[in-house]
Amino acid sequence: MNATSLDCARVRERIHAVLDGALDATGRAALDAHLATCAACRELDADLALLRAGLGDLAEPALPDDALAAVWERTVERPRATGRGRLLRIAPLAAAALLAFAILVPALQRDPQPTPEELARAAAELQLVFRIADKALDRSRSTAFREMQAGIARVPVFGPAVTGATPAAPIRAQ
Amino acid sequence: MNDASYRQVVQASKDRVFGYATRLLGGDREEAKDVAQEALVRLWENRDKVPDEASAAAWLLRTAHNLCFDRLRMRTTRRAADVEELDGLAGPATSAPDRDIDRRQMRRRIEEVLAGLSPRDRAALLMRDAYGLSYDDLAAALGVPLGTVKALLHRARERARARLVTAGVRP
């Protein structure tokens, strides 16, 4: 502390206030008077001003183009379904539901008391069907239909009851 | 916010959001890219809740901040930024006049100082002193009361200053 009216702790607060643009002219004058006589506070003031200038001059790396393209695709360039379009967009889900129904009902009719393994396999396959449908809904209408067709082709179809069948591989949550 | 204003906000803020995430995640650009992308998409999904373009910039940084901290919490060990990553952030090397070389070296020093701080100190310094966010926005992003945020920022500045001095950087 020196002969001026402010102690170094208060000066420290004021130096930060200057950086925040929150010190009025009177406060600034008292601060300057202290800085003129206190080397430690003067150094702090200069160092913090340098730090502030350096932070304000940081270079920002550019977001890669592929990330920006993905943002547009998921936002303003994402097809918005209305009217007939909406109907067509939910078509894959409806198809998935029908397929699930077609798989489940004959299986249950064939064997009214399916084994736990068969139930597990049926559940896994239904999950797979709905997952494909869900992904398909996220795409444009034409892409959705293409993916749906490809996805259905990959789904193992229930044949005659298979005992001891290995359940489908667990589906990893995304 | 309509399509045009959303595009404008994204173009104006995308690099800052990416840079913020890169620094907060210790220089991991791949992870930062995911975070920036997610924050920008979330702005679109919440465009009805963001009143105007001016507040969108702070909203994006706050969202990126939360996404970064989610990832940092999942890390078991703290990852130090390596030299090449810091070089990338300091800007391209050029055969420029001394003034520009000094500027680049200063940026590099500041990046080193930031990398040595805790993520919270880093966040406070970037949001307030690099990007000029208000104390209100800073408090909201850091999840601390307004009364606390000033003390937190001052401590962060002084810790950064100590590192600058240790590195031999003086005015």
CSV table of C-alpha atoms in Angstrom, one decimal:
chain,number,residue,atom,x,y,z
A,1,MET,CA,0.0,0.0,0.0
A,2,ASN,CA,1.2,3.5,-0.7
A,3,ALA,CA,0.3,7.0,0.2
A,4,THR,CA,-2.8,7.2,-2.1
A,5,SER,CA,-6.3,6.6,-0.6
A,6,LEU,CA,-6.8,3.1,-2.3
A,7,ASP,CA,-5.2,0.0,-1.0
A,8,CYS,CA,-3.9,-2.6,-3.4
A,9,ALA,CA,-6.8,-5.0,-2.9
A,10,ARG,CA,-9.3,-2.4,-4.0
A,11,VAL,CA,-7.1,-1.4,-6.8
A,12,ARG,CA,-7.1,-5.0,-8.0
A,13,GLU,CA,-10.9,-4.9,-8.2
A,14,ARG,CA,-10.7,-1.7,-10.1
A,15,ILE,CA,-8.2,-3.1,-12.6
A,16,HIS,CA,-10.7,-5.8,-13.3
A,17,ALA,CA,-13.5,-3.3,-13.5
A,18,VAL,CA,-11.6,-1.4,-16.2
A,19,LEU,CA,-11.4,-4.6,-18.2
A,20,ASP,CA,-15.2,-4.9,-17.8
A,21,GLY,CA,-15.7,-1.3,-18.8
A,22,ALA,CA,-17.3,-0.8,-15.5
A,23,LEU,CA,-15.2,2.0,-13.9
A,24,ASP,CA,-16.4,5.6,-14.1
A,25,ALA,CA,-14.1,8.6,-14.5
A,26,THR,CA,-13.7,9.3,-10.8
A,27,GLY,CA,-12.8,5.7,-10.1
A,28,ARG,CA,-10.4,5.7,-13.0
A,29,ALA,CA,-8.6,8.9,-11.7
A,30,ALA,CA,-8.1,7.3,-8.3
A,31,LEU,CA,-6.8,4.1,-9.9
A,32,ASP,CA,-4.3,6.1,-12.0
A,33,ALA,CA,-3.1,7.9,-9.0
A,34,HIS,CA,-2.4,4.6,-7.3
A,35,LEU,CA,-0.8,3.1,-10.3
A,36,ALA,CA,1.6,6.0,-10.6
A,37,THR,CA,3.1,5.1,-7.2
A,38,CYS,CA,2.7,1.3,-6.9
A,39,ALA,CA,4.9,-0.8,-9.2
A,40,ALA,CA,3.2,-4.1,-8.3
A,41,CYS,CA,-0.3,-2.9,-9.2
A,42,ARG,CA,1.1,-1.3,-12.4
A,43,GLU,CA,2.5,-4.6,-13.4
A,44,LEU,CA,-0.8,-6.3,-12.7
A,45,ASP,CA,-2.6,-3.7,-14.7
A,46,ALA,CA,-0.2,-4.1,-17.7
A,47,ASP,CA,-0.3,-7.9,-17.6
A,48,LEU,CA,-4.0,-8.1,-17.5
A,49,ALA,CA,-4.4,-5.6,-20.3
A,50,LEU,CA,-2.0,-7.8,-22.3
A,51,LEU,CA,-3.9,-10.9,-21.5
A,52,ARG,CA,-7.1,-9.3,-22.5
A,53,ALA,CA,-5.7,-8.0,-25.8
A,54,GLY,CA,-4.3,-11.5,-26.5
A,55,LEU,CA,-7.7,-13.2,-25.8
A,56,GLY,CA,-9.4,-10.6,-28.0
A,57,ASP,CA,-7.0,-11.4,-30.9
A,58,LEU,CA,-7.4,-15.2,-30.9
A,59,ALA,CA,-7.8,-16.8,-34.3
A,60,GLU,CA,-10.8,-19.0,-34.7
A,61,PRO,CA,-10.3,-22.3,-36.7
A,62,ALA,CA,-12.8,-22.7,-39.5
A,63,LEU,CA,-15.5,-25.3,-39.0
A,64,PRO,CA,-14.8,-27.9,-41.6
A,65,ASP,CA,-17.0,-27.8,-44.7
A,66,ASP,CA,-18.4,-31.3,-44.2
A,67,ALA,CA,-19.7,-30.3,-40.8
A,68,LEU,CA,-21.4,-27.2,-42.1
A,69,ALA,CA,-22.9,-29.2,-45.0
A,70,ALA,CA,-24.3,-31.7,-42.4
A,71,VAL,CA,-25.8,-28.8,-40.4
A,72,TRP,CA,-27.6,-27.5,-43.5
A,73,GLU,CA,-28.8,-31.0,-44.3
A,74,ARG,CA,-30.2,-31.5,-40.8
A,75,THR,CA,-31.8,-28.1,-40.7
A,76,VAL,CA,-32.8,-25.7,-43.4
A,77,GLU,CA,-32.3,-28.2,-46.2
A,78,ARG,CA,-34.1,-31.0,-44.6
A,79,PRO,CA,-37.3,-31.7,-46.6
A,80,ARG,CA,-40.4,-30.6,-44.8
A,81,ALA,CA,-43.3,-32.9,-45.4
A,82,THR,CA,-46.8,-31.3,-45.9
A,83,GLY,CA,-50.0,-32.8,-47.1
A,84,ARG,CA,-49.4,-35.6,-49.5
A,85,GLY,CA,-45.7,-35.4,-48.7
A,86,ARG,CA,-46.3,-36.1,-45.0
A,87,LEU,CA,-48.4,-39.1,-46.0
A,88,LEU,CA,-45.7,-40.5,-48.1
A,89,ARG,CA,-43.1,-39.9,-45.4
A,90,ILE,CA,-45.0,-42.0,-42.9
A,91,ALA,CA,-45.4,-44.8,-45.5
A,92,PRO,CA,-42.2,-46.5,-44.5
A,93,LEU,CA,-43.4,-46.7,-40.9
A,94,ALA,CA,-46.7,-48.1,-42.0
A,95,ALA,CA,-44.9,-50.6,-44.1
A,96,ALA,CA,-42.8,-51.6,-41.2
A,97,ALA,CA,-45.8,-52.1,-39.0
A,98,LEU,CA,-47.5,-54.3,-41.6
A,99,LEU,CA,-44.3,-56.3,-42.0
A,100,ALA,CA,-44.1,-56.7,-38.2
A,101,PHE,CA,-47.7,-57.9,-38.2
A,102,ALA,CA,-47.1,-60.3,-41.0
A,103,ILE,CA,-44.1,-61.8,-39.1
A,104,LEU,CA,-45.7,-62.0,-35.7
A,105,VAL,CA,-49.2,-63.3,-36.4
A,106,PRO,CA,-48.2,-66.4,-38.4
A,107,ALA,CA,-45.5,-67.2,-35.9
A,108,LEU,CA,-48.0,-67.0,-33.0
A,109,GLN,CA,-50.7,-69.0,-34.9
A,110,ARG,CA,-48.2,-71.7,-35.7
A,111,ASP,CA,-47.2,-72.2,-32.2
A,112,PRO,CA,-49.5,-70.7,-29.5
A,113,GLN,CA,-46.8,-71.1,-26.9
A,114,PRO,CA,-43.6,-69.8,-28.5
A,115,THR,CA,-40.4,-70.6,-26.6
A,116,PRO,CA,-38.5,-67.7,-24.9
A,117,GLU,CA,-35.8,-68.0,-27.7
A,118,GLU,CA,-38.4,-67.5,-30.4
A,119,LEU,CA,-39.9,-64.6,-28.6
A,120,ALA,CA,-36.4,-63.0,-28.1
A,121,ARG,CA,-35.7,-63.5,-31.8
A,122,ALA,CA,-39.0,-62.0,-32.8
A,123,ALA,CA,-38.4,-59.0,-30.6
A,124,ALA,CA,-35.0,-58.5,-32.0
A,125,GLU,CA,-36.2,-58.7,-35.5
A,126,LEU,CA,-39.1,-56.3,-34.8
A,127,GLN,CA,-36.6,-53.9,-33.3
A,128,LEU,CA,-34.5,-54.1,-36.4
A,129,VAL,CA,-37.5,-53.4,-38.7
A,130,PHE,CA,-38.5,-50.4,-36.7
A,131,ARG,CA,-34.9,-49.1,-36.5
A,132,ILE,CA,-34.7,-49.3,-40.3
A,133,ALA,CA,-38.0,-47.5,-40.6
A,134,ASP,CA,-36.9,-44.8,-38.2
A,135,LYS,CA,-33.7,-44.1,-40.1
A,136,ALA,CA,-35.7,-44.1,-43.3
A,137,LEU,CA,-38.0,-41.4,-42.0
A,138,ASP,CA,-35.1,-39.2,-41.4
A,139,ARG,CA,-34.3,-39.0,-45.1
A,140,SER,CA,-36.0,-37.5,-48.1
A,141,ARG,CA,-39.0,-39.3,-49.5
A,142,SER,CA,-37.3,-41.0,-52.3
A,143,THR,CA,-34.2,-42.0,-50.2
A,144,ALA,CA,-36.5,-43.2,-47.5
A,145,PHE,CA,-38.2,-45.6,-49.9
A,146,ARG,CA,-34.9,-46.9,-51.3
A,147,GLU,CA,-33.5,-47.5,-47.9
A,148,MET,CA,-36.7,-49.2,-46.7
A,149,GLN,CA,-36.6,-51.6,-49.6
A,150,ALA,CA,-32.9,-52.4,-49.0
A,151,GLY,CA,-33.5,-52.7,-45.3
A,152,ILE,CA,-36.4,-55.1,-45.7
A,153,ALA,CA,-34.3,-57.2,-48.0
A,154,ARG,CA,-31.8,-57.6,-45.2
A,155,VAL,CA,-34.3,-58.5,-42.5
A,156,PRO,CA,-34.2,-62.3,-42.0
A,157,VAL,CA,-37.7,-63.6,-42.7
A,158,PHE,CA,-39.3,-66.1,-40.3
A,159,GLY,CA,-39.4,-69.5,-41.9
A,160,PRO,CA,-40.8,-72.6,-40.3
A,161,ALA,CA,-40.3,-72.6,-36.5
A,162,VAL,CA,-36.7,-73.2,-35.7
A,163,THR,CA,-36.0,-74.6,-32.3
A,164,GLY,CA,-32.9,-73.5,-30.5
A,165,ALA,CA,-32.3,-70.7,-32.9
A,166,THR,CA,-29.8,-68.2,-31.9
A,167,PRO,CA,-31.4,-64.8,-31.2
A,168,ALA,CA,-30.4,-62.0,-33.5
A,169,ALA,CA,-27.4,-60.0,-32.4
A,170,PRO,CA,-28.4,-57.3,-29.9
A,171,ILE,CA,-29.0,-54.0,-31.5
A,172,ARG,CA,-26.7,-51.3,-30.3
A,173,ALA,CA,-28.4,-48.1,-29.2
A,174,GLN,CA,-27.2,-45.1,-31.3
B,1,MET,CA,-36.0,-17.2,-36.6
B,2,ASN,CA,-36.5,-18.0,-40.2
B,3,ASP,CA,-34.3,-19.9,-42.7
B,4,ALA,CA,-32.4,-16.8,-43.8
B,5,SER,CA,-31.7,-15.5,-40.3
B,6,TYR,CA,-30.7,-19.0,-39.1
B,7,ARG,CA,-28.2,-19.2,-42.0
B,8,GLN,CA,-26.9,-15.8,-41.1
B,9,VAL,CA,-26.4,-16.7,-37.5
B,10,VAL,CA,-24.7,-20.0,-38.4
B,11,GLN,CA,-22.3,-18.3,-40.8
B,12,ALA,CA,-21.4,-15.7,-38.2
B,13,SER,CA,-21.0,-18.0,-35.3
B,14,LYS,CA,-19.9,-21.4,-36.6
B,15,ASP,CA,-16.1,-20.8,-36.4
B,16,ARG,CA,-16.4,-19.3,-32.9
B,17,VAL,CA,-18.4,-22.2,-31.7
B,18,PHE,CA,-16.0,-24.6,-33.2
B,19,GLY,CA,-13.0,-22.7,-31.7
B,20,TYR,CA,-14.6,-22.6,-28.3
B,21,ALA,CA,-15.3,-26.3,-28.4
B,22,THR,CA,-11.8,-27.1,-29.6
B,23,ARG,CA,-10.2,-25.2,-26.8
B,24,LEU,CA,-12.5,-26.5,-24.2
B,25,LEU,CA,-11.9,-30.1,-25.3
B,26,GLY,CA,-8.1,-29.7,-25.2
B,27,GLY,CA,-7.6,-29.4,-28.9
B,28,ASP,CA,-9.6,-32.4,-30.0
B,29,ARG,CA,-10.9,-31.2,-33.3
B,30,GLU,CA,-13.0,-34.2,-34.2
B,31,GLU,CA,-14.9,-34.1,-31.0
B,32,ALA,CA,-15.2,-30.3,-31.3
B,33,LYS,CA,-16.6,-30.7,-34.8
B,34,ASP,CA,-19.3,-33.0,-33.4
B,35,VAL,CA,-20.1,-30.5,-30.6
B,36,ALA,CA,-20.3,-27.5,-33.0
B,37,GLN,CA,-22.5,-29.4,-35.4
B,38,GLU,CA,-24.8,-30.5,-32.6
B,39,ALA,CA,-25.1,-27.0,-31.1
B,40,LEU,CA,-25.9,-25.5,-34.5
B,41,VAL,CA,-28.6,-28.1,-35.2
B,42,ARG,CA,-30.0,-27.5,-31.7
B,43,LEU,CA,-30.3,-23.8,-32.4
B,44,TRP,CA,-32.5,-24.7,-35.4
B,45,GLU,CA,-34.6,-27.1,-33.3
B,46,ASN,CA,-35.1,-24.4,-30.7
B,47,ARG,CA,-35.4,-21.4,-33.0
B,48,ASP,CA,-38.8,-20.5,-31.6
B,49,LYS,CA,-37.3,-20.1,-28.1
B,50,VAL,CA,-34.4,-17.9,-29.2
B,51,PRO,CA,-35.8,-14.4,-29.4
B,52,ASP,CA,-33.3,-12.8,-31.9
B,53,GLU,CA,-30.1,-13.1,-33.7
B,54,ALA,CA,-28.1,-11.2,-31.1
B,55,SER,CA,-29.1,-13.7,-28.3
B,56,ALA,CA,-28.5,-16.6,-30.7
B,57,ALA,CA,-24.7,-16.2,-30.5
B,58,ALA,CA,-24.7,-16.5,-26.7
B,59,TRP,CA,-27.2,-19.3,-26.9
B,60,LEU,CA,-24.9,-21.3,-29.2
B,61,LEU,CA,-21.9,-20.8,-26.9
B,62,ARG,CA,-23.9,-21.9,-23.9
B,63,THR,CA,-25.1,-25.0,-25.7
B,64,ALA,CA,-21.6,-25.8,-27.0
B,65,HIS,CA,-20.3,-25.3,-23.4
B,66,ASN,CA,-22.8,-27.8,-22.0
B,67,LEU,CA,-22.1,-30.3,-24.7
B,68,CYS,CA,-18.4,-30.0,-24.1
B,69,PHE,CA,-18.7,-30.4,-20.3
B,70,ASP,CA,-20.9,-33.5,-20.9
B,71,ARG,CA,-18.0,-34.9,-22.8
B,72,LEU,CA,-15.3,-33.8,-20.4
B,73,ARG,CA,-17.2,-35.5,-17.5
B,74,MET,CA,-17.1,-38.7,-19.5
B,75,ARG,CA,-13.4,-38.6,-19.8
B,76,THR,CA,-11.5,-40.5,-17.2
B,77,THR,CA,-8.3,-38.6,-17.6
B,78,ARG,CA,-7.5,-35.1,-18.6
B,79,ARG,CA,-6.0,-34.8,-22.0
B,80,ALA,CA,-3.4,-32.2,-22.6
B,81,ALA,CA,-3.4,-30.4,-25.9
B,82,ASP,CA,-0.4,-31.2,-27.9
B,83,VAL,CA,1.9,-28.7,-29.7
B,84,GLU,CA,0.5,-29.3,-33.2
B,85,GLU,CA,-3.0,-28.6,-32.1
B,86,LEU,CA,-2.0,-25.4,-30.5
B,87,ASP,CA,-0.1,-24.4,-33.6
B,88,GLY,CA,-3.3,-25.0,-35.6
B,89,LEU,CA,-5.2,-22.7,-33.4
B,90,ALA,CA,-2.6,-19.9,-33.5
B,91,GLY,CA,-3.3,-19.4,-37.3
B,92,PRO,CA,-1.3,-20.2,-40.4
B,93,ALA,CA,2.4,-19.6,-40.5
B,94,THR,CA,3.4,-17.0,-43.0
B,95,SER,CA,6.5,-15.3,-44.2
B,96,ALA,CA,5.0,-12.1,-42.8
B,97,PRO,CA,6.7,-9.0,-41.3
B,98,ASP,CA,7.9,-9.3,-37.7
B,99,ARG,CA,4.8,-7.7,-36.4
B,100,ASP,CA,2.7,-10.6,-37.7
B,101,ILE,CA,5.2,-13.2,-36.3
B,102,ASP,CA,5.0,-11.5,-32.9
B,103,ARG,CA,1.2,-11.6,-33.1
B,104,ARG,CA,1.3,-15.3,-34.0
B,105,GLN,CA,3.7,-16.1,-31.2
B,106,MET,CA,1.4,-14.2,-28.8
B,107,ARG,CA,-1.6,-16.2,-29.9
B,108,ARG,CA,0.4,-19.3,-29.4
B,109,ARG,CA,1.3,-18.2,-25.9
B,110,ILE,CA,-2.3,-17.4,-25.1
B,111,GLU,CA,-3.4,-20.8,-26.4
B,112,GLU,CA,-0.7,-22.4,-24.2
B,113,VAL,CA,-2.0,-20.5,-21.2
B,114,LEU,CA,-5.6,-21.5,-21.9
B,115,ALA,CA,-4.6,-25.1,-22.3
B,116,GLY,CA,-3.0,-25.1,-18.9
B,117,LEU,CA,-6.1,-23.8,-17.1
B,118,SER,CA,-9.0,-25.7,-15.9
B,119,PRO,CA,-11.9,-26.0,-18.4
B,120,ARG,CA,-14.0,-23.7,-16.2
B,121,ASP,CA,-11.4,-21.0,-16.1
B,122,ARG,CA,-10.9,-21.4,-19.8
B,123,ALA,CA,-14.6,-21.1,-20.4
B,124,ALA,CA,-14.9,-17.9,-18.3
B,125,LEU,CA,-11.9,-16.2,-20.1
B,126,LEU,CA,-13.1,-17.1,-23.5
B,127,MET,CA,-16.7,-16.2,-23.1
B,128,ARG,CA,-16.1,-12.9,-21.4
B,129,ASP,CA,-12.7,-11.6,-22.6
B,130,ALA,CA,-12.5,-13.2,-26.0
B,131,TYR,CA,-16.1,-13.1,-27.0
B,132,GLY,CA,-17.5,-10.3,-24.9
B,133,LEU,CA,-20.5,-12.1,-23.4
B,134,SER,CA,-22.4,-10.3,-20.6
B,135,TYR,CA,-22.1,-11.4,-17.0
B,136,ASP,CA,-25.7,-12.7,-17.2
B,137,ASP,CA,-24.8,-14.9,-20.2
B,138,LEU,CA,-21.6,-16.1,-18.5
B,139,ALA,CA,-23.5,-16.9,-15.3
B,140,ALA,CA,-26.1,-18.9,-17.3
B,141,ALA,CA,-23.5,-20.8,-19.2
B,142,LEU,CA,-21.3,-21.7,-16.2
B,143,GLY,CA,-24.4,-22.5,-14.1
B,144,VAL,CA,-23.4,-20.2,-11.2
B,145,PRO,CA,-25.2,-17.2,-9.6
B,146,LEU,CA,-24.5,-13.8,-11.0
B,147,GLY,CA,-22.8,-12.7,-7.8
B,148,THR,CA,-20.3,-15.6,-8.1
B,149,VAL,CA,-19.4,-15.2,-11.7
B,150,LYS,CA,-17.4,-12.0,-11.3
B,151,ALA,CA,-15.1,-13.5,-8.6
B,152,LEU,CA,-14.7,-16.6,-10.8
B,153,LEU,CA,-13.7,-14.6,-13.8
B,154,HIS,CA,-11.2,-12.5,-11.8
B,155,ARG,CA,-9.5,-15.6,-10.4
B,156,ALA,CA,-9.4,-17.1,-13.9
B,157,ARG,CA,-7.7,-13.9,-15.2
B,158,GLU,CA,-5.1,-13.9,-12.4
B,159,ARG,CA,-4.3,-17.5,-12.9
B,160,ALA,CA,-3.9,-16.9,-16.6
B,161,ARG,CA,-1.7,-13.9,-15.8
B,162,ALA,CA,0.5,-15.9,-13.5
B,163,ARG,CA,1.0,-18.4,-16.4
B,164,LEU,CA,1.8,-15.7,-18.8
B,165,VAL,CA,4.4,-14.2,-16.5
B,166,THR,CA,5.9,-17.7,-15.9
B,167,ALA,CA,6.2,-18.1,-19.7
B,168,GLY,CA,8.1,-14.8,-19.8
B,169,VAL,CA,5.5,-12.9,-21.6
B,170,ARG,CA,5.5,-9.3,-20.4
B,171,PRO,CA,4.3,-6.1,-21.9
